[in-house]
Amino acid sequence: MTFQIAMSPRVRRSPFFEATVKAGATAFSIYNHMYLPTSYGDPEGEYWRLINGVSMWDVAAERQVEFLGPDATKLAQYLTPRNLSSFSVGQGKYVPICDHDGYLLSDPILMKLADDRFWLSIADGDILLWAKAVAAERRLDVEVEEPDVSPLAVQGPRAEDVIAHLVGNWVCTLKYFWFRKTKVDEIPIVVARSGWSKQGGFELYLLDGSKGQELWDSVAKMGKKHGIGPGCPDAIERIESGLLSFGGDTHPDTTPFEVGLGKYVDLKQRTNFIGKAALKKVAEHGPARRQVGLFIAGRALPNNEHRWPIFKGRRQVGLATAATHSLRLKKNIALALIDAAVKDRDALEVETPKGRRKAKITGLPFC
Amino acid sequence: MTFQIAMSPRVRRSPFFEATVKAGATAFSIYNHMYLPTSYGDPEGEYWRLINGVSMWDVAAERQVEFLGPDATKLAQYLTPRNLSSFSVGQGKYVPICDHDGYLLSDPILMKLADDRFWLSIADGDILLWAKAVAAERRLDVEVEEPDVSPLAVQGPRAEDVIAHLVGNWVCTLKYFWFRKTKVDEIPIVVARSGWSKQGGFELYLLDGSKGQELWDSVAKMGKKHGIGPGCPDAIERIESGLLSFGGDTHPDTTPFEVGLGKYVDLKQRTNFIGKAALKKVAEHGPARRQVGLFIAGRALPNNEHRWPIFKGRRQVGLATAATHSLRLKKNIALALIDAAVKDRDALEVETPKGRRKAKITGLPFC
């Protein structure tokens, strides 16, 4: 089904919005109250550009929540089950954020800019409200705000060539999730080795929202000889890579243990964090569901527009949260949340728009 | 500019989604992580149906945040500057929600279902996270959840006829924002006299998300002889009526005083509420901006897709946050946030997509 997206002043435009329109964006979603380009009209071409070359994405909708002040570290540690006791300035960490019941609220990257300054690079959801309320009600000495910071992702095997030309060869030694502040044509940015694909790459965090077109143009110009072109977070690649889409692949009562984030939950640390008691109970009893990969039989399926029910015999045992036809595997694949009791060898069926199909559980990632 | 909206399992479908598609919805926005229909392809026809007849709207994206438990009243009062000391079961109140700096976070309707149970019927923004964090960190004995409740609005001068036929003549005596639980064809609903228009009408809060198509069909069938048809929250009518769109007509640092909600701020009440100290300071010094109406000169302008800058001479003094060509007044009108120092008689200009136009300040509402 295809529908128009309403253009309204309630929804924010990214600093790169005009640039993406000029570059031929054809579809958008809304993410953190901001337009997020999702297609330039050539899904297969955009996929292969990401797999074999280099692609540039307006992901400004991945907003930052900044903690600034003497209690910034205290707030950061209280918000996540991950142990932050060893954390360097210039480093980023993938940190689940849970509520007091241990349910996942977001799966952001936490970036340590200084001993008293952090950014949470968030998934879709107003973590700004969550962090503000927690900080204020605990009377922490920290300011919690959304800064003027907008990421532009450069992803794909040739991304490093582009970014090295753009800012210097030092980026080649940048470790995963680490970052550094620099300038491109006098435009202030933070360069991080990160991004929502497994094809390698960087995110350029634009620090001046008035310079979106300029940064876009600089990257496009420098990337030209490497074959750079516009793209978006890629539905096919991210399923193949087993990357989590918070809100899509999670339920309101999903704990980190259900979606492969248990390794980031440190229940033994002395420090208290939100959800600790609840997560201890879940760890003792085991989670109710688990995320698995599925191969779905039969002819090529379209990307799923909503979740598809999974059956074991007559009983519904879960949902395929994200499904696609893998262009590399030439198979239908899906991420699924299923009852923990379902066994890997159980015969399953998925209710797709093309009818009921047999499905087999497999490990993640697919590629 | 017209673009496609990405259909993704990350975004929720309303219980009425399939019904709206069958009824011919052509455009959607995303509001509270849910698709919100914004057009059936005939903006003028939909407008006049609302003004002269009766229109039905899928506004399920207006989600509820439920407070349930002994401290529900305490939480509700702590969250809003409005004095809730006289508040009956069955009543609703328009309650600004502010952060600790006095900045507006939402402008919901608070509905009192029982002495220990409330719904906040929210604007676009995760107030669920805000209320959960506040309740948990203050150790209040209250559950904060999003219930399975989805409003269907029936708006327009003939709405009362439709709803009276549907649930009984008792609705004719229902006061504004009051509500009652009932059933339609065995479908459990709450009927409230409310809705985001000034043409009169009701909202039917569906209490079982599996019955969306059934409720839609029941209303459509009963409304047939009154000429009911599908519609959406109407950009033109709401500007004519001076209704606030949170996020569209507000900035992140807008206080209730700037947008006509000062009358709901009770600084004299003994009870503490979030933002009280900050709002006292604003009340003493006066707000930085004020919301006004504008008449914009010249030929008919399109609805604004983003905010238009307002100038007094060379100086930018504000933004037209919502603009349209009024079909009743046959004039270009806008809601604007301007510097408090600007006087009503000052000569202003607005930078529109059709060039710079003269503008005059006027009172609200327009109609």
Coordinates of C-alpha atoms in Angstrom, one line a residue, chain B residues 11-316:
Chain B
V11 CA 5.0 2.4 13.5
R12 CA 1.8 1.2 15.0
R13 CA -1.5 0.8 13.2
S14 CA -4.6 2.2 14.7
P15 CA -7.5 -0.3 15.3
F16 CA -9.3 1.8 12.6
F17 CA -6.4 1.6 10.1
E18 CA -8.0 -0.9 7.8
A19 CA -11.3 0.9 7.9
T20 CA -9.7 4.2 7.0
V21 CA -7.9 2.6 4.1
K22 CA -11.2 1.1 2.8
A23 CA -12.8 4.6 3.3
G24 CA -10.2 6.1 1.0
A25 CA -7.5 7.6 3.1
T26 CA -4.7 9.0 0.9
A27 CA -2.2 10.6 3.4
F28 CA -1.0 9.9 6.8
S29 CA 1.3 11.4 9.4
I30 CA 2.9 9.6 12.4
Y31 CA 1.7 10.7 15.9
N32 CA 2.7 8.9 19.1
H33 CA 4.4 6.2 17.0
M34 CA 1.1 5.5 15.2
Y35 CA -0.2 6.2 11.7
L36 CA -2.7 9.1 11.8
P37 CA -4.8 9.7 8.6
T38 CA -4.6 13.3 7.4
S39 CA -6.5 13.3 4.1
Y40 CA -9.1 11.5 2.1
G41 CA -8.0 13.4 -1.0
D42 CA -10.6 16.2 -0.9
P43 CA -9.5 18.8 1.6
E44 CA -12.3 21.3 0.7
G45 CA -15.0 18.7 0.8
E46 CA -13.7 17.4 4.1
Y47 CA -13.6 20.9 5.5
W48 CA -17.2 21.7 4.6
R49 CA -18.5 18.4 5.8
L50 CA -17.0 19.3 9.2
I51 CA -18.4 22.8 9.2
N52 CA -21.9 22.0 7.9
G53 CA -22.5 18.3 8.6
V54 CA -20.7 15.5 10.4
S55 CA -17.3 13.9 10.0
M56 CA -15.7 10.8 11.5
W57 CA -12.0 10.8 12.3
D58 CA -9.5 8.0 13.3
V59 CA -7.7 9.8 16.1
A60 CA -6.5 6.6 17.9
A61 CA -3.0 8.2 17.8
E62 CA -4.3 10.4 20.6
R63 CA -3.1 7.8 23.0
Q64 CA -4.0 7.6 26.7
V65 CA -1.6 7.4 29.7
E66 CA -3.4 5.7 32.6
F67 CA -2.8 6.3 36.3
L68 CA -4.2 3.6 38.4
G69 CA -3.8 3.2 42.2
P70 CA -4.0 4.9 45.5
D71 CA -1.6 7.7 44.5
A72 CA -3.2 8.4 41.1
T73 CA -4.7 11.8 42.2
K74 CA -1.4 12.8 43.8
L75 CA 0.5 12.0 40.5
A76 CA -2.1 13.8 38.4
Q77 CA -1.9 17.0 40.5
Y78 CA 1.9 16.9 40.7
L79 CA 2.1 16.7 36.9
T80 CA 0.0 19.8 36.1
P81 CA -0.1 23.5 37.1
R82 CA -3.9 23.3 36.9
N83 CA -5.7 23.1 40.3
L84 CA -7.5 19.8 40.4
S85 CA -9.0 20.1 43.9
S86 CA -12.5 20.2 42.5
F87 CA -12.7 17.4 40.0
S88 CA -15.6 14.9 39.6
V89 CA -15.5 11.3 38.3
G90 CA -16.8 11.5 34.8
Q91 CA -15.2 14.9 34.1
G92 CA -12.4 15.9 31.9
K93 CA -10.1 18.9 32.1
Y94 CA -7.6 20.5 29.8
V95 CA -4.3 20.4 31.7
P96 CA -1.0 21.8 30.5
I97 CA 1.9 19.5 31.5
C98 CA 5.3 21.3 32.1
D99 CA 8.8 20.3 32.9
H100 CA 10.7 21.5 36.0
D101 CA 11.7 24.7 34.0
G102 CA 8.0 25.5 33.3
Y103 CA 8.3 24.6 29.6
L104 CA 5.3 22.9 28.0
L105 CA 5.6 19.1 27.4
S106 CA 2.0 18.4 26.3
D107 CA -1.5 19.9 26.5
P108 CA -3.7 16.8 27.2
I109 CA -7.2 16.3 28.5
L110 CA -7.2 14.6 31.9
M111 CA -10.2 12.3 32.4
K112 CA -11.1 11.2 35.9
L113 CA -12.5 7.6 35.6
A114 CA -12.5 6.9 39.3
D115 CA -11.0 8.3 42.4
D116 CA -7.9 6.1 41.8
R117 CA -8.0 6.1 38.0
F118 CA -7.2 8.8 35.3
W119 CA -6.4 9.0 31.7
L120 CA -4.3 11.6 30.1
S121 CA -5.3 12.0 26.5
I122 CA -2.1 13.2 25.1
A123 CA -0.7 15.3 22.3
D124 CA 2.3 14.0 20.2
G125 CA 5.1 13.0 22.7
D126 CA 6.0 10.2 25.1
I127 CA 4.3 11.6 28.2
L128 CA 4.1 7.9 29.2
L129 CA 7.9 8.1 29.9
W130 CA 7.7 11.4 31.7
A131 CA 4.9 10.2 34.0
K132 CA 6.5 6.8 34.6
A133 CA 9.8 8.3 35.6
V134 CA 8.1 10.8 37.9
A135 CA 5.9 8.2 39.6
A136 CA 8.7 5.7 40.1
E137 CA 11.3 8.2 41.3
R138 CA 8.8 9.7 43.8
R139 CA 7.9 6.1 44.9
L140 CA 4.2 6.8 44.3
D141 CA 1.8 3.9 44.6
V142 CA 0.4 4.1 41.1
E143 CA 0.7 2.1 37.9
V144 CA 1.4 4.2 34.8
E145 CA 0.6 2.4 31.5
E146 CA -0.8 2.9 28.1
P147 CA -4.2 1.1 28.0
D148 CA -5.9 -0.4 25.0
V149 CA -8.0 2.7 24.3
S150 CA -8.4 4.4 20.9
P151 CA -10.5 7.5 20.2
L152 CA -12.7 7.8 17.2
A153 CA -13.9 11.4 16.8
V154 CA -17.3 12.4 15.5
Q155 CA -17.3 16.1 14.8
G156 CA -19.6 18.7 13.3
P157 CA -23.0 20.4 13.9
R158 CA -24.8 17.1 13.2
A159 CA -22.5 15.0 15.4
E160 CA -25.0 15.0 18.3
D161 CA -27.7 13.6 16.1
V162 CA -25.5 10.7 15.2
I163 CA -24.2 9.9 18.7
A164 CA -27.7 10.3 20.2
H165 CA -29.0 7.7 17.7
L166 CA -26.0 5.5 18.4
V167 CA -26.0 5.5 22.3
G168 CA -29.1 7.3 23.4
N169 CA -30.4 10.8 24.0
W170 CA -28.6 11.1 27.3
V171 CA -25.6 12.3 25.4
C172 CA -27.4 15.6 24.7
T173 CA -27.1 16.6 28.3
L174 CA -23.4 15.6 28.5
K175 CA -21.3 18.7 29.4
Y176 CA -18.2 19.7 27.6
F177 CA -15.3 17.3 28.4
W178 CA -17.6 15.1 30.5
F179 CA -17.8 11.4 29.6
R180 CA -19.6 8.1 30.3
K181 CA -18.9 4.5 29.7
T182 CA -21.4 2.6 27.4
K183 CA -21.7 0.0 24.6
V184 CA -22.4 0.2 20.9
D185 CA -23.4 -3.2 19.4
E186 CA -21.7 -4.9 22.4
I187 CA -18.5 -2.9 21.7
P188 CA -17.3 -1.2 25.0
I189 CA -16.6 2.5 24.6
V190 CA -16.4 5.7 26.6
V191 CA -18.3 8.6 25.1
A192 CA -16.9 12.1 25.8
R193 CA -18.1 15.5 24.5
S194 CA -14.8 16.6 23.1
G195 CA -12.7 16.7 20.0
W196 CA -10.1 18.8 18.2
S197 CA -12.5 21.2 16.4
K198 CA -14.9 23.9 17.5
Q199 CA -17.8 22.5 15.5
G200 CA -19.1 20.4 18.4
G201 CA -18.9 16.7 18.7
F202 CA -17.8 13.7 20.6
E203 CA -15.0 11.2 20.9
L204 CA -15.8 7.5 21.2
Y205 CA -12.9 5.9 23.2
L206 CA -12.8 2.3 21.9
L207 CA -11.9 0.0 24.8
D208 CA -11.1 -3.1 22.7
G209 CA -8.5 -2.7 20.0
S210 CA -9.8 -5.8 18.1
K211 CA -13.1 -4.1 17.4
G212 CA -12.0 -1.1 15.4
Q213 CA -13.6 -2.0 12.1
E214 CA -16.9 -2.9 13.9
L215 CA -17.1 0.5 15.7
W216 CA -16.2 2.3 12.5
D217 CA -18.9 0.5 10.6
S218 CA -21.5 1.1 13.4
V219 CA -20.8 4.8 13.4
A220 CA -20.8 5.0 9.5
K221 CA -24.1 3.1 9.3
M222 CA -25.8 5.2 12.0
G223 CA -24.5 8.4 10.5
K224 CA -25.5 7.6 7.0
K225 CA -28.8 9.5 7.0
H226 CA -27.0 12.5 8.5
G227 CA -24.5 12.5 5.7
I228 CA -21.5 11.4 7.7
G229 CA -18.2 10.8 5.9
P230 CA -14.6 10.3 6.7
G231 CA -12.3 13.2 7.8
C232 CA -9.3 14.1 9.8
P233 CA -8.2 16.8 12.3
D234 CA -8.7 19.7 9.9
A235 CA -5.7 22.1 9.4
I236 CA -8.0 24.9 8.2
E237 CA -10.7 24.7 10.8
R238 CA -8.3 24.3 13.7
I239 CA -6.4 27.5 12.7
E240 CA -9.7 29.4 12.2
S241 CA -10.7 28.2 15.7
G242 CA -7.3 29.0 17.3
L243 CA -6.8 25.4 18.5
L244 CA -3.2 24.7 19.7
S245 CA -1.1 22.0 18.0
F246 CA 1.5 21.1 20.5
G247 CA 4.9 20.7 18.9
G248 CA 3.7 22.6 15.8
D249 CA 2.7 25.9 17.6
T250 CA 5.1 25.6 20.5
H251 CA 8.9 25.7 20.9
P252 CA 10.8 23.4 23.3
D253 CA 11.0 26.4 25.7
T254 CA 7.4 27.6 25.4
T255 CA 5.6 28.2 28.7
P256 CA 1.8 27.9 29.1
F257 CA 1.7 31.8 29.3
E258 CA 2.9 32.2 25.8
V259 CA 0.2 30.2 24.1
G260 CA -3.0 31.2 26.0
L261 CA -2.8 28.5 28.7
G262 CA -1.9 30.9 31.5
K263 CA -5.5 30.6 32.8
Y264 CA -4.8 27.0 33.7
V265 CA -1.8 27.8 35.8
D266 CA -2.7 28.1 39.5
L267 CA 0.3 29.5 41.3
K268 CA -1.6 30.2 44.4
Q269 CA -2.6 26.6 45.2
R270 CA -0.8 25.1 48.2
T271 CA 0.0 21.9 46.5
N272 CA 3.3 21.6 44.7
F273 CA 3.5 20.7 41.1
I274 CA 6.3 20.4 38.5
G275 CA 7.5 23.7 37.3
K276 CA 5.8 25.8 40.0
A277 CA 8.9 27.8 41.0
A278 CA 9.9 28.4 37.4
L279 CA 6.4 29.5 36.4
K280 CA 6.2 31.9 39.3
K281 CA 9.3 33.7 37.9
V282 CA 7.8 33.8 34.4
A283 CA 4.6 35.2 35.8
E284 CA 6.5 37.9 37.5
H285 CA 8.7 38.9 34.6
G286 CA 6.2 38.2 31.8
P287 CA 6.6 35.6 29.0
A288 CA 9.2 36.2 26.3
R289 CA 6.7 35.5 23.5
R290 CA 3.0 35.6 22.9
Q291 CA 0.7 33.7 20.5
V292 CA -1.3 35.9 18.2
G293 CA -3.5 35.6 15.1
L294 CA -2.2 37.1 11.8
F295 CA -4.0 38.2 8.7
I296 CA -1.6 37.8 5.8
A297 CA -2.2 40.0 2.7
G298 CA -2.5 39.0 -0.9
R299 CA -3.7 36.0 -2.9
A300 CA -4.6 32.7 -1.4
L301 CA -1.6 30.9 0.3
P302 CA -1.1 27.2 0.6
N303 CA -1.1 25.5 4.1
N304 CA 2.4 26.0 5.5
E305 CA 4.6 22.9 5.5
H306 CA 7.1 24.6 7.9
R307 CA 7.2 27.7 9.9
W308 CA 7.4 31.1 8.2
P309 CA 9.6 33.8 9.6
I310 CA 8.0 37.1 10.6
F311 CA 9.8 40.4 10.3
K312 CA 9.4 43.9 11.7
G313 CA 11.5 45.9 9.4
R314 CA 14.8 44.0 9.1
R315 CA 14.5 42.2 12.4
Q316 CA 12.9 38.7 12.7

